[in-house]
Amino acid sequence: MIWEIDDHAPEIEGLDKNGRPDPAYAASLGLIMAGRGARVGAALLEWAVAVVIALPAIIAFTPVLAEIVSGGFDPEAFFARSDLVWLIVAAAVSQGLMIAYTVVQLVLHGRKGVTLGKAVCGIRSVNVRTLERPGFWRGAVVRYLVAGASFLIPVIGPVLVIALSPLFDIERRGRGWLDLAAATWFVDVRHGLNPYDPKRMRIARKRVKTPEHEEKAPLPSLATPVDRDAPAEYVPSARLSGGVIGAHRGGTPTPAAPQAEGAVAGAVVSSVPPSLATGAAPPAASAPSFAPPAAAPRPAPDPVPAPTPAPTPAAPAASFAPPAAVSPPAFAPPPVLRPAAAAPAAVPAPASAPTPAAATPAAQTAAAAPAGTRAVLILDSGERIEVRGTTLFGRAPAAAAGEGEAQLVRVADDTRSVSKTHLAVMPARRGVFAVDRASTNGSAIIRDGIETALVAGHPAELRIGDTVRFGDRLLTVEWV
């Protein structure tokens, strides 16, 4: 058995195949190299502060240094000076402040990647491999030791190591010999990403690391459209163990749908036996819709006068069957009589029954709407919505706090013109009202060809035949 031991070595992102830092990776994160002018300004500011700290010692010991250089320095006269104590105090204070200033600069540079001058000029120092803090020993101490060693060669050393070495960087990232020794890199946080902002760095790394997924074409629906030539576009309304129940969205609703109930009622009335009606046989044109299509209709028999009904307290009620006039005798089942509680006075003749065409669309809709429905709305997809209480329309509608329970209607919108909670339809005592829920693209009522925009939060009364536009979607008021 082979055991694999995880050494918990951190995975460093942004390295090429040779293990060197890739400048293109840092650029893709949004890191920008600090400009040469900003770096020079930061260095000059730090040196100016150091000179101010050392100013008391400089003022006190400048005459002494002049005497030493000229060769007229007398040690006995120097130690016999009355202000010798003040000279020593000025030198000690300046030296102490200089040591404290240097230590603070080292700690800030190693732990936070910033010094006094870099903070003012918007510069941060990072480790060139990990793009994190440079570290105290290598990023700060080694850097300052190399910078101090360059002063062993007066003028030429500092100019070459500090000022001119960044010009010879083959990667063109402004890294000089000090940066190569400390493995550091200076970035501009004013115009680019701040590497010490963990949240923004995490988002930038994830964006670069995660590849973009190619958008795939949607899979075809497994449901069958109602219309043979309609596209298979469905909105799933429920899920069962056997599959998905969908509502067809293709095409427009057929106008013959409201008349289906009237056709069924006419078929039931026309199936009344002649003996229980007026005594006349029904004509062949009133044959029920469920008759076999292959059977040819027979000619209607001669009318037989209806017998006088006996004054009995109860009469049997027949369970109606198709008459012999519309089906062959071999397939016509005999009528089965069942006792009923009370006999009707008279069954109305087929001629007196109201035809479906005579009923108005409003009456049909009112008869089809269940009890408690205040309004019936039809979306442009053909979906019918029965309004019993507050109904919210949108891509992902949600009731507001204190609004109570509401009927939520999700509206599919690929163009995202419909807000999450776009429109509310609310019943009241005086009618049904529409309220725009401060949507992005607004809502409007189209009445008699005139479109009136809805003011957000202000209810507008709805009437039969109105069309409400919310975003790019439409709904029609069928019944109120």
Short mmCIF file of C-alpha atoms in Angstrom, two decimals:
data_model
loop_
_atom_site.label_atom_id
_atom_site.label_comp_id
_atom_site.label_asym_id
_atom_site.label_seq_id
_atom_site.Cartn_x
_atom_site.Cartn_y
_atom_site.Cartn_z
CA MET A 1 0.00 0.00 0.00
CA ILE A 2 1.29 3.45 -0.93
CA TRP A 3 0.47 6.29 1.41
CA GLU A 4 0.24 9.78 0.04
CA ILE A 5 1.29 12.41 2.53
CA ASP A 6 -0.06 15.91 2.11
CA ASP A 7 2.68 18.38 3.00
CA HIS A 8 0.13 21.24 2.99
CA ALA A 9 2.30 23.22 0.60
CA PRO A 10 0.39 26.34 -0.46
CA GLU A 11 -0.54 26.52 -4.10
CA ILE A 12 0.82 29.67 -5.67
CA GLU A 13 -1.19 31.05 -8.56
CA GLY A 14 0.23 33.18 -11.33
CA LEU A 15 3.49 31.29 -11.98
CA ASP A 16 4.64 30.16 -15.40
CA LYS A 17 5.89 26.67 -16.26
CA ASN A 18 9.39 27.61 -15.00
CA GLY A 19 8.06 28.74 -11.61
CA ARG A 20 8.62 32.44 -12.27
CA PRO A 21 5.95 35.09 -11.69
CA ASP A 22 3.85 35.81 -14.76
CA PRO A 23 3.28 39.55 -15.37
CA ALA A 24 0.19 38.75 -17.48
CA TYR A 25 -1.52 37.11 -14.48
CA ALA A 26 -0.97 40.18 -12.30
CA ALA A 27 -2.31 42.39 -15.08
CA SER A 28 -5.42 40.20 -15.44
CA LEU A 29 -6.13 40.67 -11.73
CA GLY A 30 -6.05 44.45 -12.15
CA LEU A 31 -2.66 45.21 -10.54
CA ILE A 32 -0.89 48.21 -12.06
CA MET A 33 2.83 48.95 -11.75
CA ALA A 34 3.67 52.02 -9.69
CA GLY A 35 4.97 54.88 -11.81
CA ARG A 36 8.57 56.02 -11.62
CA GLY A 37 7.54 59.52 -10.57
CA ALA A 38 5.48 58.21 -7.65
CA ARG A 39 8.37 56.05 -6.44
CA VAL A 40 10.84 58.95 -6.61
CA GLY A 41 8.38 61.21 -4.76
CA ALA A 42 7.91 58.60 -2.00
CA ALA A 43 11.69 58.21 -1.57
CA LEU A 44 12.26 61.98 -1.41
CA LEU A 45 9.50 62.37 1.19
CA GLU A 46 11.00 59.66 3.42
CA TRP A 47 14.50 61.19 3.15
CA ALA A 48 13.08 64.61 3.99
CA VAL A 49 11.52 63.25 7.18
CA ALA A 50 14.82 61.60 8.11
CA VAL A 51 16.66 64.92 7.64
CA VAL A 52 14.15 66.73 9.86
CA ILE A 53 14.64 64.12 12.59
CA ALA A 54 18.44 64.46 12.40
CA LEU A 55 18.36 68.27 12.18
CA PRO A 56 19.31 68.98 15.87
CA ALA A 57 22.43 66.85 15.59
CA ILE A 58 23.27 68.35 12.20
CA ILE A 59 23.06 71.90 13.56
CA ALA A 60 25.14 71.06 16.64
CA PHE A 61 27.92 69.07 14.97
CA THR A 62 28.31 70.94 11.65
CA PRO A 63 30.96 73.36 13.11
CA VAL A 64 32.83 70.47 14.67
CA LEU A 65 32.85 68.58 11.36
CA ALA A 66 34.11 71.71 9.60
CA GLU A 67 37.02 71.97 12.04
CA ILE A 68 37.87 68.30 11.56
CA VAL A 69 37.88 68.67 7.77
CA SER A 70 40.02 71.83 7.88
CA GLY A 71 42.49 70.25 10.34
CA GLY A 72 41.98 72.79 13.15
CA PHE A 73 40.12 70.49 15.54
CA ASP A 74 41.41 70.66 19.16
CA PRO A 75 40.08 67.81 21.36
CA GLU A 76 40.91 69.58 24.64
CA ALA A 77 39.09 72.72 23.57
CA PHE A 78 36.12 70.61 22.39
CA PHE A 79 35.67 68.82 25.72
CA ALA A 80 36.15 72.11 27.58
CA ARG A 81 33.17 73.73 25.82
CA SER A 82 30.33 74.84 28.10
CA ASP A 83 27.65 73.63 25.69
CA LEU A 84 29.07 70.10 25.40
CA VAL A 85 26.13 68.62 27.34
CA TRP A 86 23.64 70.14 24.90
CA LEU A 87 25.59 68.77 21.97
CA ILE A 88 25.48 65.28 23.46
CA VAL A 89 21.74 65.57 24.24
CA ALA A 90 20.94 66.77 20.68
CA ALA A 91 22.94 63.92 19.17
CA ALA A 92 21.28 61.31 21.44
CA VAL A 93 17.74 62.57 20.74
CA SER A 94 18.30 62.66 17.00
CA GLN A 95 19.85 59.21 17.04
CA GLY A 96 16.99 57.76 19.10
CA LEU A 97 14.34 59.26 16.86
CA MET A 98 16.18 58.04 13.77
CA ILE A 99 16.33 54.47 15.12
CA ALA A 100 12.60 54.54 15.98
CA TYR A 101 11.75 55.95 12.55
CA THR A 102 13.79 53.26 10.80
CA VAL A 103 12.24 50.42 12.83
CA VAL A 104 8.71 51.67 12.16
CA GLN A 105 9.48 51.88 8.46
CA LEU A 106 10.86 48.32 8.46
CA VAL A 107 7.85 46.88 10.32
CA LEU A 108 5.28 48.68 8.16
CA HIS A 109 7.04 47.65 4.97
CA GLY A 110 7.35 44.01 6.01
CA ARG A 111 3.85 43.57 7.49
CA LYS A 112 1.70 45.97 5.47
CA GLY A 113 3.80 46.67 2.39
CA VAL A 114 3.66 50.40 3.00
CA THR A 115 5.88 53.15 4.40
CA LEU A 116 5.29 56.82 5.06
CA GLY A 117 6.18 57.95 1.54
CA LYS A 118 4.41 55.02 -0.14
CA ALA A 119 1.21 55.65 1.83
CA VAL A 120 1.16 59.29 0.71
CA CYS A 121 1.86 58.45 -2.97
CA GLY A 122 -0.58 55.50 -3.15
CA ILE A 123 2.05 52.73 -3.50
CA ARG A 124 2.02 49.24 -1.98
CA SER A 125 4.84 46.70 -1.91
CA VAL A 126 3.99 43.02 -2.46
CA ASN A 127 5.86 39.77 -2.86
CA VAL A 128 6.34 39.31 -6.58
CA ARG A 129 5.51 35.58 -6.44
CA THR A 130 2.54 35.42 -4.05
CA LEU A 131 1.24 39.02 -4.46
CA GLU A 132 0.92 39.17 -0.68
CA ARG A 133 2.88 41.00 2.02
CA PRO A 134 6.63 41.02 1.29
CA GLY A 135 7.73 39.76 4.70
CA PHE A 136 9.80 41.44 7.39
CA TRP A 137 13.23 39.87 6.93
CA ARG A 138 13.58 39.58 3.18
CA GLY A 139 11.12 42.22 2.08
CA ALA A 140 12.28 44.90 4.51
CA VAL A 141 15.58 44.09 6.27
CA VAL A 142 17.42 42.70 3.25
CA ARG A 143 16.20 45.58 1.13
CA TYR A 144 17.45 48.24 3.56
CA LEU A 145 20.78 46.45 4.05
CA VAL A 146 21.42 46.42 0.31
CA ALA A 147 20.42 50.09 0.11
CA GLY A 148 22.79 50.94 2.97
CA ALA A 149 25.62 48.94 1.40
CA SER A 150 25.29 50.99 -1.76
CA PHE A 151 26.47 54.08 0.18
CA LEU A 152 29.88 52.47 0.68
CA ILE A 153 30.63 53.80 -2.79
CA PRO A 154 29.72 57.47 -2.48
CA VAL A 155 27.40 58.92 -5.09
CA ILE A 156 27.98 56.20 -7.67
CA GLY A 157 26.64 53.34 -5.51
CA PRO A 158 23.26 54.89 -4.56
CA VAL A 159 22.70 56.28 -8.06
CA LEU A 160 23.41 52.94 -9.72
CA VAL A 161 21.64 50.64 -7.23
CA ILE A 162 18.64 52.80 -6.35
CA ALA A 163 18.04 55.17 -9.25
CA LEU A 164 19.28 53.47 -12.44
CA SER A 165 18.80 49.73 -11.82
CA PRO A 166 14.97 49.79 -12.40
CA LEU A 167 15.66 50.93 -15.98
CA PHE A 168 17.34 47.60 -16.81
CA ASP A 169 14.37 45.40 -15.83
CA ILE A 170 13.80 42.92 -18.69
CA GLU A 171 10.16 42.38 -17.61
CA ARG A 172 9.48 46.14 -17.72
CA ARG A 173 7.89 46.08 -14.27
CA GLY A 174 10.17 48.74 -12.70
CA ARG A 175 11.98 46.24 -10.44
CA GLY A 176 15.54 47.30 -9.57
CA TRP A 177 18.33 45.47 -7.78
CA LEU A 178 16.76 46.20 -4.42
CA ASP A 179 13.51 44.57 -5.60
CA LEU A 180 15.38 41.55 -6.98
CA ALA A 181 17.13 41.03 -3.65
CA ALA A 182 13.92 41.45 -1.62
CA ALA A 183 11.60 39.73 -4.18
CA THR A 184 9.26 42.74 -4.05
CA TRP A 185 7.17 44.66 -6.56
CA PHE A 186 5.55 48.10 -6.18
CA VAL A 187 1.96 48.54 -7.39
CA ASP A 188 -0.29 51.59 -7.74
CA VAL A 189 -3.46 51.32 -5.63
CA ARG A 190 -4.97 54.59 -6.80
CA HIS A 191 -5.46 53.46 -10.39
CA GLY A 192 -5.52 49.69 -9.90
CA LEU A 193 -6.46 46.91 -7.51
CA ASN A 194 -5.32 47.12 -3.90
CA PRO A 195 -3.57 43.79 -3.16
CA TYR A 196 -4.24 44.21 0.56
CA ASP A 197 -8.01 44.24 0.08
CA PRO A 198 -8.76 40.53 0.69
CA LYS A 199 -12.31 40.62 -0.63
CA ARG A 200 -11.45 42.27 -3.94
CA MET A 201 -8.39 40.06 -4.39
CA ARG A 202 -10.47 36.93 -3.76
CA ILE A 203 -13.05 38.03 -6.33
CA ALA A 204 -10.34 38.89 -8.88
CA ARG A 205 -8.58 35.53 -8.43
CA LYS A 206 -11.85 33.65 -8.75
CA ARG A 207 -12.80 35.56 -11.90
CA VAL A 208 -9.46 34.74 -13.52
CA LYS A 209 -9.40 31.14 -12.33
CA THR A 210 -12.97 30.23 -13.26
CA PRO A 211 -13.32 29.68 -17.02
CA GLU A 212 -16.27 31.14 -18.87
CA HIS A 213 -18.86 28.49 -19.69
CA GLU A 214 -20.14 28.41 -23.21
CA GLU A 215 -23.86 29.05 -23.37
CA LYS A 216 -25.64 25.90 -24.51
CA ALA A 217 -28.83 25.75 -26.52
CA PRO A 218 -31.93 24.82 -24.46
CA LEU A 219 -33.11 21.25 -24.70
CA PRO A 220 -36.43 20.64 -26.50
CA SER A 221 -39.54 20.09 -24.41
CA LEU A 222 -40.84 16.54 -24.02
CA ALA A 223 -44.45 17.70 -23.88
CA THR A 224 -46.75 17.68 -26.90
CA PRO A 225 -48.21 21.02 -28.09
CA VAL A 226 -51.97 21.39 -28.35
CA ASP A 227 -51.68 22.76 -31.87
CA ARG A 228 -49.94 20.52 -34.36
CA ASP A 229 -47.91 23.35 -35.93
CA ALA A 230 -47.25 25.29 -32.70
CA PRO A 231 -43.71 25.45 -31.27
CA ALA A 232 -43.10 23.32 -28.19
CA GLU A 233 -42.86 26.07 -25.58
CA TYR A 234 -44.22 25.16 -22.16
CA VAL A 235 -44.24 26.71 -18.71
CA PRO A 236 -44.05 23.93 -16.08
CA SER A 237 -46.94 24.34 -13.65
CA ALA A 238 -46.50 21.22 -11.54
CA ARG A 239 -44.25 18.20 -11.16
CA LEU A 240 -45.41 14.65 -10.60
CA SER A 241 -43.64 11.33 -10.43
CA GLY A 242 -44.67 10.71 -14.04
CA GLY A 243 -43.22 13.97 -15.43
CA VAL A 244 -44.03 17.66 -15.78
CA ILE A 245 -47.48 19.15 -16.36
CA GLY A 246 -47.07 22.11 -18.68
CA ALA A 247 -49.25 24.95 -19.88
CA HIS A 248 -48.93 25.52 -23.61
CA ARG A 249 -47.61 28.96 -24.54
CA GLY A 250 -47.46 28.66 -28.31
CA GLY A 251 -50.03 30.58 -30.38
CA THR A 252 -53.10 32.46 -29.17
CA PRO A 253 -56.14 30.98 -27.43
CA THR A 254 -58.86 29.87 -29.85
CA PRO A 255 -62.13 31.83 -29.63
CA ALA A 256 -64.17 28.61 -29.75
CA ALA A 257 -62.98 27.53 -26.31
CA PRO A 258 -65.67 29.43 -24.33
CA GLN A 259 -68.37 27.81 -26.49
CA ALA A 260 -67.35 24.25 -25.59
CA GLU A 261 -69.59 24.25 -22.52
CA GLY A 262 -72.57 25.46 -24.54
CA ALA A 263 -71.98 22.74 -27.14
CA VAL A 264 -71.97 20.08 -24.43
CA ALA A 265 -75.16 21.49 -22.92
CA GLY A 266 -76.84 21.47 -26.32
CA ALA A 267 -75.80 17.85 -26.83
CA VAL A 268 -77.32 16.85 -23.48
CA VAL A 269 -80.58 18.62 -24.20
CA SER A 270 -80.80 17.12 -27.66
CA SER A 271 -80.47 13.62 -26.22
CA VAL A 272 -83.86 13.81 -24.40
CA PRO A 273 -86.19 11.02 -25.64
CA PRO A 274 -89.18 12.21 -27.65
CA SER A 275 -91.63 10.62 -25.20
CA LEU A 276 -90.52 12.95 -22.39
CA ALA A 277 -90.42 16.12 -24.44
CA THR A 278 -92.98 17.37 -26.94
CA GLY A 279 -93.49 14.07 -28.68
CA ALA A 280 -91.60 15.09 -31.82
CA ALA A 281 -88.49 13.29 -32.81
CA PRO A 282 -85.38 15.47 -32.89
CA PRO A 283 -84.09 16.37 -36.32
CA ALA A 284 -80.94 14.85 -37.68
CA ALA A 285 -79.09 18.19 -37.40
CA SER A 286 -79.30 18.07 -33.56
CA ALA A 287 -77.38 14.80 -33.31
CA PRO A 288 -75.00 14.63 -30.34
CA SER A 289 -71.31 15.21 -30.95
CA PHE A 290 -70.43 11.80 -29.53
CA ALA A 291 -72.23 9.80 -32.24
CA PRO A 292 -70.06 7.37 -34.23
CA PRO A 293 -68.74 9.21 -37.28
CA ALA A 294 -69.01 6.16 -39.61
CA ALA A 295 -72.76 5.69 -39.08
CA ALA A 296 -74.98 7.40 -41.62
CA PRO A 297 -78.02 9.21 -40.14
CA ARG A 298 -81.41 7.67 -40.82
CA PRO A 299 -84.36 9.75 -41.89
CA ALA A 300 -86.43 11.08 -39.03
CA PRO A 301 -89.61 9.04 -38.26
CA ASP A 302 -93.10 10.47 -38.56
CA PRO A 303 -94.12 12.58 -35.57
CA VAL A 304 -96.18 10.67 -33.03
CA PRO A 305 -98.55 12.60 -30.75
CA ALA A 306 -97.38 12.58 -27.17
CA PRO A 307 -99.58 10.60 -24.74
CA THR A 308 -101.40 12.42 -22.02
CA PRO A 309 -99.31 12.11 -18.83
CA ALA A 310 -101.09 10.41 -15.96
CA PRO A 311 -101.47 12.46 -12.78
CA THR A 312 -99.12 10.35 -10.72
CA PRO A 313 -97.16 11.75 -7.77
CA ALA A 314 -93.87 10.49 -9.08
CA ALA A 315 -92.51 9.58 -12.43
CA PRO A 316 -89.37 7.67 -13.27
CA ALA A 317 -86.45 9.67 -14.63
CA ALA A 318 -84.60 8.07 -17.50
CA SER A 319 -80.85 8.02 -17.83
CA PHE A 320 -80.56 9.41 -21.30
CA ALA A 321 -78.94 7.45 -24.09
CA PRO A 322 -78.26 8.42 -27.71
CA PRO A 323 -81.43 8.15 -29.83
CA ALA A 324 -81.74 5.53 -32.51
CA ALA A 325 -81.81 8.25 -35.13
CA VAL A 326 -78.07 8.94 -34.81
CA SER A 327 -76.67 5.45 -34.30
CA PRO A 328 -77.36 1.99 -35.77
CA PRO A 329 -79.87 -0.16 -33.90
CA ALA A 330 -77.15 -2.70 -33.12
CA PHE A 331 -75.22 -0.16 -31.04
CA ALA A 332 -78.11 1.68 -29.36
CA PRO A 333 -78.40 0.48 -25.74
CA PRO A 334 -81.91 0.22 -24.29
CA PRO A 335 -82.90 3.01 -21.92
CA VAL A 336 -82.37 2.23 -18.26
CA LEU A 337 -84.91 3.68 -15.88
CA ARG A 338 -83.89 4.69 -12.38
CA PRO A 339 -86.19 5.97 -9.65
CA ALA A 340 -85.98 9.67 -8.94
CA ALA A 341 -87.04 11.74 -5.97
CA ALA A 342 -89.44 13.95 -7.91
CA ALA A 343 -90.64 14.10 -11.46
CA PRO A 344 -90.07 17.27 -13.42
CA ALA A 345 -93.12 19.03 -14.65
CA ALA A 346 -91.89 19.10 -18.20
CA VAL A 347 -88.60 18.82 -19.97
CA PRO A 348 -87.99 21.81 -22.23
CA ALA A 349 -87.87 21.11 -25.92
CA PRO A 350 -84.58 21.45 -27.77
CA ALA A 351 -85.87 24.45 -29.65
CA SER A 352 -86.48 26.37 -26.43
CA ALA A 353 -82.99 25.69 -25.03
CA PRO A 354 -80.66 28.71 -25.19
CA THR A 355 -78.02 28.30 -27.86
CA PRO A 356 -74.36 28.99 -27.03
CA ALA A 357 -74.21 31.78 -29.56
CA ALA A 358 -76.99 33.68 -27.79
CA ALA A 359 -75.00 33.93 -24.55
CA THR A 360 -72.66 36.90 -24.21
CA PRO A 361 -68.92 36.37 -23.52
CA ALA A 362 -69.21 38.13 -20.18
CA ALA A 363 -72.01 35.80 -19.08
CA GLN A 364 -70.02 32.76 -20.18
CA THR A 365 -66.94 33.94 -18.27
CA ALA A 366 -69.02 34.74 -15.19
CA ALA A 367 -70.60 31.31 -15.32
CA ALA A 368 -67.19 29.65 -15.79
CA ALA A 369 -65.49 31.55 -12.95
CA PRO A 370 -65.60 29.74 -9.60
CA ALA A 371 -67.19 31.27 -6.58
CA GLY A 372 -65.03 33.87 -4.85
CA THR A 373 -63.30 35.00 -8.06
CA ARG A 374 -63.21 38.80 -8.32
CA ALA A 375 -61.63 39.01 -11.77
CA VAL A 376 -60.26 36.82 -14.57
CA LEU A 377 -57.06 37.93 -16.31
CA ILE A 378 -55.50 36.41 -19.42
CA LEU A 379 -51.75 36.73 -20.01
CA ASP A 380 -50.36 37.13 -23.51
CA SER A 381 -49.18 33.52 -23.22
CA GLY A 382 -52.79 32.30 -22.91
CA GLU A 383 -52.63 31.56 -19.19
CA ARG A 384 -55.78 32.43 -17.23
CA ILE A 385 -55.40 33.87 -13.73
CA GLU A 386 -58.37 34.00 -11.37
CA VAL A 387 -58.05 36.91 -8.96
CA ARG A 388 -59.49 36.16 -5.53
CA GLY A 389 -57.20 38.37 -3.49
CA THR A 390 -54.01 40.34 -3.92
CA THR A 391 -52.18 38.91 -6.96
CA LEU A 392 -48.55 39.81 -7.68
CA PHE A 393 -46.96 39.52 -11.13
CA GLY A 394 -43.20 39.46 -11.77
CA ARG A 395 -40.15 37.35 -12.54
CA ALA A 396 -39.87 36.30 -8.86
CA PRO A 397 -42.72 38.01 -7.01
CA ALA A 398 -42.71 38.26 -3.23
CA ALA A 399 -45.17 39.87 -0.84
CA ALA A 400 -43.97 42.88 1.12
CA ALA A 401 -43.79 42.93 4.90
CA GLY A 402 -47.26 43.25 6.42
CA GLU A 403 -49.00 42.53 3.12
CA GLY A 404 -50.21 39.08 4.21
CA GLU A 405 -50.77 36.17 1.89
CA ALA A 406 -50.85 36.92 -1.83
CA GLN A 407 -51.17 34.93 -5.02
CA LEU A 408 -47.79 34.92 -6.75
CA VAL A 409 -47.70 34.65 -10.56
CA ARG A 410 -44.25 34.08 -12.05
CA VAL A 411 -43.89 35.58 -15.53
CA ALA A 412 -41.15 34.27 -17.79
CA ASP A 413 -39.24 37.13 -19.41
CA ASP A 414 -35.99 36.51 -21.26
CA THR A 415 -35.45 40.24 -21.90
CA ARG A 416 -35.66 40.99 -18.15
CA SER A 417 -38.05 43.87 -18.83
CA VAL A 418 -40.28 42.62 -16.00
CA SER A 419 -39.12 43.38 -12.46
CA LYS A 420 -39.04 40.76 -9.73
CA THR A 421 -42.27 42.15 -8.23
CA HIS A 422 -43.64 44.31 -11.04
CA LEU A 423 -47.45 44.61 -10.78
CA ALA A 424 -50.14 44.00 -8.17
CA VAL A 425 -53.84 43.41 -8.90
CA MET A 426 -55.97 43.94 -5.80
CA PRO A 427 -59.74 43.58 -5.40
CA ALA A 428 -61.65 46.16 -3.36
CA ARG A 429 -65.27 47.08 -2.65
CA ARG A 430 -65.52 49.37 -5.66
CA GLY A 431 -63.85 46.98 -8.12
CA VAL A 432 -60.45 45.62 -9.02
CA PHE A 433 -57.38 47.87 -9.14
CA ALA A 434 -53.87 47.58 -10.62
CA VAL A 435 -50.87 49.03 -8.78
CA ASP A 436 -47.34 49.38 -10.18
CA ARG A 437 -44.81 48.20 -7.57
CA ALA A 438 -42.11 50.77 -8.40
CA SER A 439 -40.90 48.67 -11.32
CA THR A 440 -37.94 49.56 -13.51
CA ASN A 441 -39.76 49.68 -16.87
CA GLY A 442 -43.14 50.79 -15.52
CA SER A 443 -46.73 49.71 -16.24
CA ALA A 444 -49.64 51.15 -18.20
CA ILE A 445 -53.34 50.54 -18.95
CA ILE A 446 -54.44 50.46 -22.60
CA ARG A 447 -58.13 51.40 -22.89
CA ASP A 448 -59.86 52.24 -26.18
CA GLY A 449 -56.49 52.43 -27.90
CA ILE A 450 -55.13 55.00 -25.43
CA GLU A 451 -52.23 54.02 -23.18
CA THR A 452 -52.13 55.59 -19.70
CA ALA A 453 -49.00 55.09 -17.61
CA LEU A 454 -49.46 53.98 -14.01
CA VAL A 455 -47.91 56.03 -11.23
CA ALA A 456 -45.95 53.77 -8.88
CA GLY A 457 -47.93 53.07 -5.73
CA HIS A 458 -51.21 54.63 -7.00
CA PRO A 459 -54.08 52.20 -7.79
CA ALA A 460 -55.95 52.39 -11.10
CA GLU A 461 -59.34 50.75 -11.65
CA LEU A 462 -59.59 47.95 -14.21
CA ARG A 463 -62.52 47.36 -16.56
CA ILE A 464 -63.50 44.56 -18.89
CA GLY A 465 -61.50 44.74 -22.10
CA ASP A 466 -58.58 46.68 -20.60
CA THR A 467 -55.05 45.62 -21.48
CA VAL A 468 -52.34 46.09 -18.86
CA ARG A 469 -48.76 46.39 -20.09
CA PHE A 470 -46.03 45.61 -17.56
CA GLY A 471 -42.56 45.62 -19.07
CA ASP A 472 -42.83 43.83 -22.44
CA ARG A 473 -45.65 41.55 -21.29
CA LEU A 474 -49.42 42.08 -21.58
CA LEU A 475 -52.51 40.84 -19.74
CA THR A 476 -56.16 41.35 -20.68
CA VAL A 477 -59.06 41.85 -18.27
CA GLU A 478 -61.72 39.34 -19.33
CA TRP A 479 -64.12 39.59 -16.44
CA VAL A 480 -64.46 41.85 -13.41
#
